[in-house]
Amino acid sequence: MRSLYNLLFSKTILRDAWVVLIMTFFVVGCGSGKEIPPLAQVSGTVTIDGKPVSGASVIFEPKFQAVSASGGTDEEGKFTLMYGDTSGAAIGDYIVRVFHYGDDPELPQESLVPDSYGAASTLTATVTEGENKIDFDLKGKKK
Protein backbone atom coordinates (compact mmCIF):
# COMPACT_ATOMS: atom_id res chain seq x y z
CA MET A 1 0.00 0.00 0.00
CA ARG A 2 1.29 3.46 -0.85
CA SER A 3 2.17 5.88 1.88
CA LEU A 4 0.02 8.96 2.30
CA TYR A 5 2.97 11.15 1.32
CA ASN A 6 3.44 9.31 -2.00
CA LEU A 7 -0.28 9.46 -2.69
CA LEU A 8 -0.47 13.22 -2.04
CA PHE A 9 2.80 14.46 -3.45
CA SER A 10 4.39 12.07 -5.94
CA LYS A 11 1.72 12.01 -8.64
CA THR A 12 2.07 14.61 -11.35
CA ILE A 13 -1.63 15.19 -11.61
CA LEU A 14 -2.06 15.65 -7.88
CA ARG A 15 0.82 18.12 -7.96
CA ASP A 16 -1.08 20.10 -10.58
CA ALA A 17 -4.19 20.02 -8.39
CA TRP A 18 -2.18 21.26 -5.40
CA VAL A 19 -0.77 24.11 -7.53
CA VAL A 20 -4.24 25.22 -8.60
CA LEU A 21 -5.55 24.90 -5.04
CA ILE A 22 -2.70 27.00 -3.66
CA MET A 23 -3.14 29.59 -6.42
CA THR A 24 -6.86 29.78 -5.64
CA PHE A 25 -6.21 30.31 -1.93
CA PHE A 26 -3.65 33.00 -2.78
CA VAL A 27 -6.12 34.85 -4.99
CA VAL A 28 -8.90 34.47 -2.41
CA GLY A 29 -6.57 35.76 0.31
CA CYS A 30 -5.61 38.77 -1.79
CA GLY A 31 -9.26 39.60 -2.36
CA SER A 32 -10.46 39.23 1.20
CA GLY A 33 -12.04 42.23 2.84
CA LYS A 34 -13.13 43.75 -0.46
CA GLU A 35 -16.62 44.15 -1.77
CA ILE A 36 -17.90 41.61 -4.25
CA PRO A 37 -17.38 42.97 -7.78
CA PRO A 38 -20.22 43.05 -10.31
CA LEU A 39 -21.00 39.46 -11.27
CA ALA A 40 -22.45 37.89 -14.39
CA GLN A 41 -24.00 34.44 -14.71
CA VAL A 42 -21.77 31.92 -16.48
CA SER A 43 -22.71 28.44 -17.61
CA GLY A 44 -21.66 26.14 -20.39
CA THR A 45 -20.72 22.64 -21.43
CA VAL A 46 -17.39 20.80 -21.50
CA THR A 47 -16.89 18.08 -24.09
CA ILE A 48 -13.90 16.12 -25.31
CA ASP A 49 -14.05 15.18 -28.98
CA GLY A 50 -17.78 15.98 -28.89
CA LYS A 51 -18.58 13.80 -25.85
CA PRO A 52 -19.70 15.32 -22.51
CA VAL A 53 -17.16 15.33 -19.70
CA SER A 54 -18.86 14.34 -16.45
CA GLY A 55 -17.30 15.12 -13.06
CA ALA A 56 -14.76 17.70 -14.25
CA SER A 57 -13.72 20.84 -12.37
CA VAL A 58 -13.86 24.07 -14.38
CA ILE A 59 -11.81 26.94 -12.94
CA PHE A 60 -11.86 30.50 -14.30
CA GLU A 61 -8.70 32.27 -13.09
CA PRO A 62 -8.90 36.04 -13.57
CA LYS A 63 -6.35 38.03 -15.55
CA PHE A 64 -7.28 40.94 -13.23
CA GLN A 65 -7.74 41.55 -9.51
CA ALA A 66 -10.63 39.30 -8.51
CA VAL A 67 -11.34 35.91 -7.06
CA SER A 68 -11.42 32.78 -9.21
CA ALA A 69 -14.79 31.31 -10.12
CA SER A 70 -15.34 27.59 -10.44
CA GLY A 71 -17.90 24.89 -11.03
CA GLY A 72 -18.25 21.19 -11.67
CA THR A 73 -19.72 19.40 -14.65
CA ASP A 74 -22.75 17.14 -14.43
CA GLU A 75 -23.34 13.93 -16.42
CA GLU A 76 -24.13 16.03 -19.52
CA GLY A 77 -20.92 18.07 -19.16
CA LYS A 78 -22.83 21.19 -18.06
CA PHE A 79 -21.43 23.58 -15.46
CA THR A 80 -22.43 26.80 -13.68
CA LEU A 81 -19.76 29.01 -12.13
CA MET A 82 -19.73 30.11 -8.51
CA TYR A 83 -17.86 33.10 -7.09
CA GLY A 84 -17.33 31.85 -3.56
CA ASP A 85 -20.85 31.16 -2.31
CA THR A 86 -22.47 33.38 -4.95
CA SER A 87 -23.56 32.27 -8.41
CA GLY A 88 -21.58 33.95 -11.19
CA ALA A 89 -18.13 35.30 -12.03
CA ALA A 90 -16.63 38.78 -12.06
CA ILE A 91 -16.76 40.56 -15.41
CA GLY A 92 -13.45 40.34 -17.27
CA ASP A 93 -10.93 38.06 -18.98
CA TYR A 94 -9.93 34.64 -17.66
CA ILE A 95 -7.59 31.74 -18.14
CA VAL A 96 -9.73 28.62 -17.97
CA ARG A 97 -8.49 25.33 -16.52
CA VAL A 98 -10.33 22.01 -16.72
CA PHE A 99 -9.37 19.05 -14.54
CA HIS A 100 -10.91 15.60 -14.40
CA TYR A 101 -9.64 12.68 -12.35
CA GLY A 102 -10.99 9.17 -12.17
CA ASP A 103 -13.18 8.20 -9.24
CA ASP A 104 -11.10 5.14 -8.26
CA PRO A 105 -8.22 6.10 -5.91
CA GLU A 106 -6.48 2.77 -6.67
CA LEU A 107 -6.02 3.73 -10.33
CA PRO A 108 -3.29 6.14 -11.44
CA GLN A 109 -4.53 9.67 -10.83
CA GLU A 110 -3.88 11.15 -14.24
CA SER A 111 -6.21 13.78 -15.55
CA LEU A 112 -8.58 12.51 -18.20
CA VAL A 113 -8.24 15.98 -19.74
CA PRO A 114 -4.97 16.83 -21.55
CA ASP A 115 -2.54 19.11 -19.67
CA SER A 116 -3.01 21.83 -22.29
CA TYR A 117 -6.44 22.40 -20.71
CA GLY A 118 -5.33 21.90 -17.08
CA ALA A 119 -2.22 23.20 -15.36
CA ALA A 120 -0.73 24.42 -18.66
CA SER A 121 -4.04 25.67 -20.06
CA THR A 122 -4.25 27.73 -23.20
CA LEU A 123 -8.01 28.21 -22.84
CA THR A 124 -9.31 31.73 -22.33
CA ALA A 125 -12.76 33.24 -21.85
CA THR A 126 -14.32 36.66 -21.40
CA VAL A 127 -17.22 37.18 -19.02
CA THR A 128 -19.48 40.07 -20.00
CA GLU A 129 -22.52 41.66 -18.33
CA GLY A 130 -25.66 39.55 -18.42
CA GLU A 131 -25.82 35.82 -18.99
CA ASN A 132 -22.82 34.08 -20.53
CA LYS A 133 -22.93 30.65 -22.16
CA ILE A 134 -19.36 29.47 -22.71
CA ASP A 135 -18.82 25.99 -24.16
CA PHE A 136 -15.50 24.17 -24.41
CA ASP A 137 -15.03 21.37 -26.97
CA LEU A 138 -11.64 19.99 -25.99
CA LYS A 139 -9.53 17.82 -28.29
CA GLY A 140 -7.18 14.94 -27.73
CA LYS A 141 -8.54 12.82 -24.91
CA LYS A 142 -5.78 10.99 -23.04
CA LYS A 143 -5.58 7.20 -23.21
Coordinates of C-alpha atoms in Angstrom, one line a residue:
M1 CA 0.0 0.0 0.0
R2 CA 1.3 3.5 -0.8
S3 CA 2.2 5.9 1.9
L4 CA 0.0 9.0 2.3
Y5 CA 3.0 11.2 1.3
N6 CA 3.4 9.3 -2.0
L7 CA -0.3 9.5 -2.7
L8 CA -0.5 13.2 -2.0
F9 CA 2.8 14.5 -3.5
S10 CA 4.4 12.1 -5.9
K11 CA 1.7 12.0 -8.6
T12 CA 2.1 14.6 -11.4
I13 CA -1.6 15.2 -11.6
L14 CA -2.1 15.6 -7.9
R15 CA 0.8 18.1 -8.0
D16 CA -1.1 20.1 -10.6
A17 CA -4.2 20.0 -8.4
W18 CA -2.2 21.3 -5.4
V19 CA -0.8 24.1 -7.5
V20 CA -4.2 25.2 -8.6
L21 CA -5.5 24.9 -5.0
I22 CA -2.7 27.0 -3.7
M23 CA -3.1 29.6 -6.4
T24 CA -6.9 29.8 -5.6
F25 CA -6.2 30.3 -1.9
F26 CA -3.6 33.0 -2.8
V27 CA -6.1 34.9 -5.0
V28 CA -8.9 34.5 -2.4
G29 CA -6.6 35.8 0.3
C30 CA -5.6 38.8 -1.8
G31 CA -9.3 39.6 -2.4
S32 CA -10.5 39.2 1.2
G33 CA -12.0 42.2 2.8
K34 CA -13.1 43.7 -0.5
E35 CA -16.6 44.2 -1.8
I36 CA -17.9 41.6 -4.3
P37 CA -17.4 43.0 -7.8
P38 CA -20.2 43.1 -10.3
L39 CA -21.0 39.5 -11.3
A40 CA -22.4 37.9 -14.4
Q41 CA -24.0 34.4 -14.7
V42 CA -21.8 31.9 -16.5
S43 CA -22.7 28.4 -17.6
G44 CA -21.7 26.1 -20.4
T45 CA -20.7 22.6 -21.4
V46 CA -17.4 20.8 -21.5
T47 CA -16.9 18.1 -24.1
I48 CA -13.9 16.1 -25.3
D49 CA -14.1 15.2 -29.0
G50 CA -17.8 16.0 -28.9
K51 CA -18.6 13.8 -25.8
P52 CA -19.7 15.3 -22.5
V53 CA -17.2 15.3 -19.7
S54 CA -18.9 14.3 -16.4
G55 CA -17.3 15.1 -13.1
A56 CA -14.8 17.7 -14.2
S57 CA -13.7 20.8 -12.4
V58 CA -13.9 24.1 -14.4
I59 CA -11.8 26.9 -12.9
F60 CA -11.9 30.5 -14.3
E61 CA -8.7 32.3 -13.1
P62 CA -8.9 36.0 -13.6
K63 CA -6.4 38.0 -15.5
F64 CA -7.3 40.9 -13.2
Q65 CA -7.7 41.5 -9.5
A66 CA -10.6 39.3 -8.5
V67 CA -11.3 35.9 -7.1
S68 CA -11.4 32.8 -9.2
A69 CA -14.8 31.3 -10.1
S70 CA -15.3 27.6 -10.4
G71 CA -17.9 24.9 -11.0
G72 CA -18.3 21.2 -11.7
T73 CA -19.7 19.4 -14.7
D74 CA -22.7 17.1 -14.4
E75 CA -23.3 13.9 -16.4
E76 CA -24.1 16.0 -19.5
G77 CA -20.9 18.1 -19.2
K78 CA -22.8 21.2 -18.1
F79 CA -21.4 23.6 -15.5
T80 CA -22.4 26.8 -13.7
L81 CA -19.8 29.0 -12.1
M82 CA -19.7 30.1 -8.5
Y83 CA -17.9 33.1 -7.1
G84 CA -17.3 31.9 -3.6
D85 CA -20.9 31.2 -2.3
T86 CA -22.5 33.4 -5.0
S87 CA -23.6 32.3 -8.4
G88 CA -21.6 33.9 -11.2
A89 CA -18.1 35.3 -12.0
A90 CA -16.6 38.8 -12.1
I91 CA -16.8 40.6 -15.4
G92 CA -13.5 40.3 -17.3
D93 CA -10.9 38.1 -19.0
Y94 CA -9.9 34.6 -17.7
I95 CA -7.6 31.7 -18.1
V96 CA -9.7 28.6 -18.0
R97 CA -8.5 25.3 -16.5
V98 CA -10.3 22.0 -16.7
F99 CA -9.4 19.0 -14.5
H100 CA -10.9 15.6 -14.4
Y101 CA -9.6 12.7 -12.4
G102 CA -11.0 9.2 -12.2
D103 CA -13.2 8.2 -9.2
D104 CA -11.1 5.1 -8.3
P105 CA -8.2 6.1 -5.9
E106 CA -6.5 2.8 -6.7
L107 CA -6.0 3.7 -10.3
P108 CA -3.3 6.1 -11.4
Q109 CA -4.5 9.7 -10.8
E110 CA -3.9 11.2 -14.2
S111 CA -6.2 13.8 -15.6
L112 CA -8.6 12.5 -18.2
V113 CA -8.2 16.0 -19.7
P114 CA -5.0 16.8 -21.5
D115 CA -2.5 19.1 -19.7
S116 CA -3.0 21.8 -22.3
Y117 CA -6.4 22.4 -20.7
G118 CA -5.3 21.9 -17.1
A119 CA -2.2 23.2 -15.4
A120 CA -0.7 24.4 -18.7
S121 CA -4.0 25.7 -20.1
T122 CA -4.2 27.7 -23.2
L123 CA -8.0 28.2 -22.8
T124 CA -9.3 31.7 -22.3
A125 CA -12.8 33.2 -21.8
T126 CA -14.3 36.7 -21.4
V127 CA -17.2 37.2 -19.0
T128 CA -19.5 40.1 -20.0
E129 CA -22.5 41.7 -18.3
G130 CA -25.7 39.6 -18.4
E131 CA -25.8 35.8 -19.0
N132 CA -22.8 34.1 -20.5
K133 CA -22.9 30.6 -22.2
I134 CA -19.4 29.5 -22.7
D135 CA -18.8 26.0 -24.2
F136 CA -15.5 24.2 -24.4
D137 CA -15.0 21.4 -27.0
L138 CA -11.6 20.0 -26.0
K139 CA -9.5 17.8 -28.3
G140 CA -7.2 14.9 -27.7
K141 CA -8.5 12.8 -24.9
K142 CA -5.8 11.0 -23.0
K143 CA -5.6 7.2 -23.2

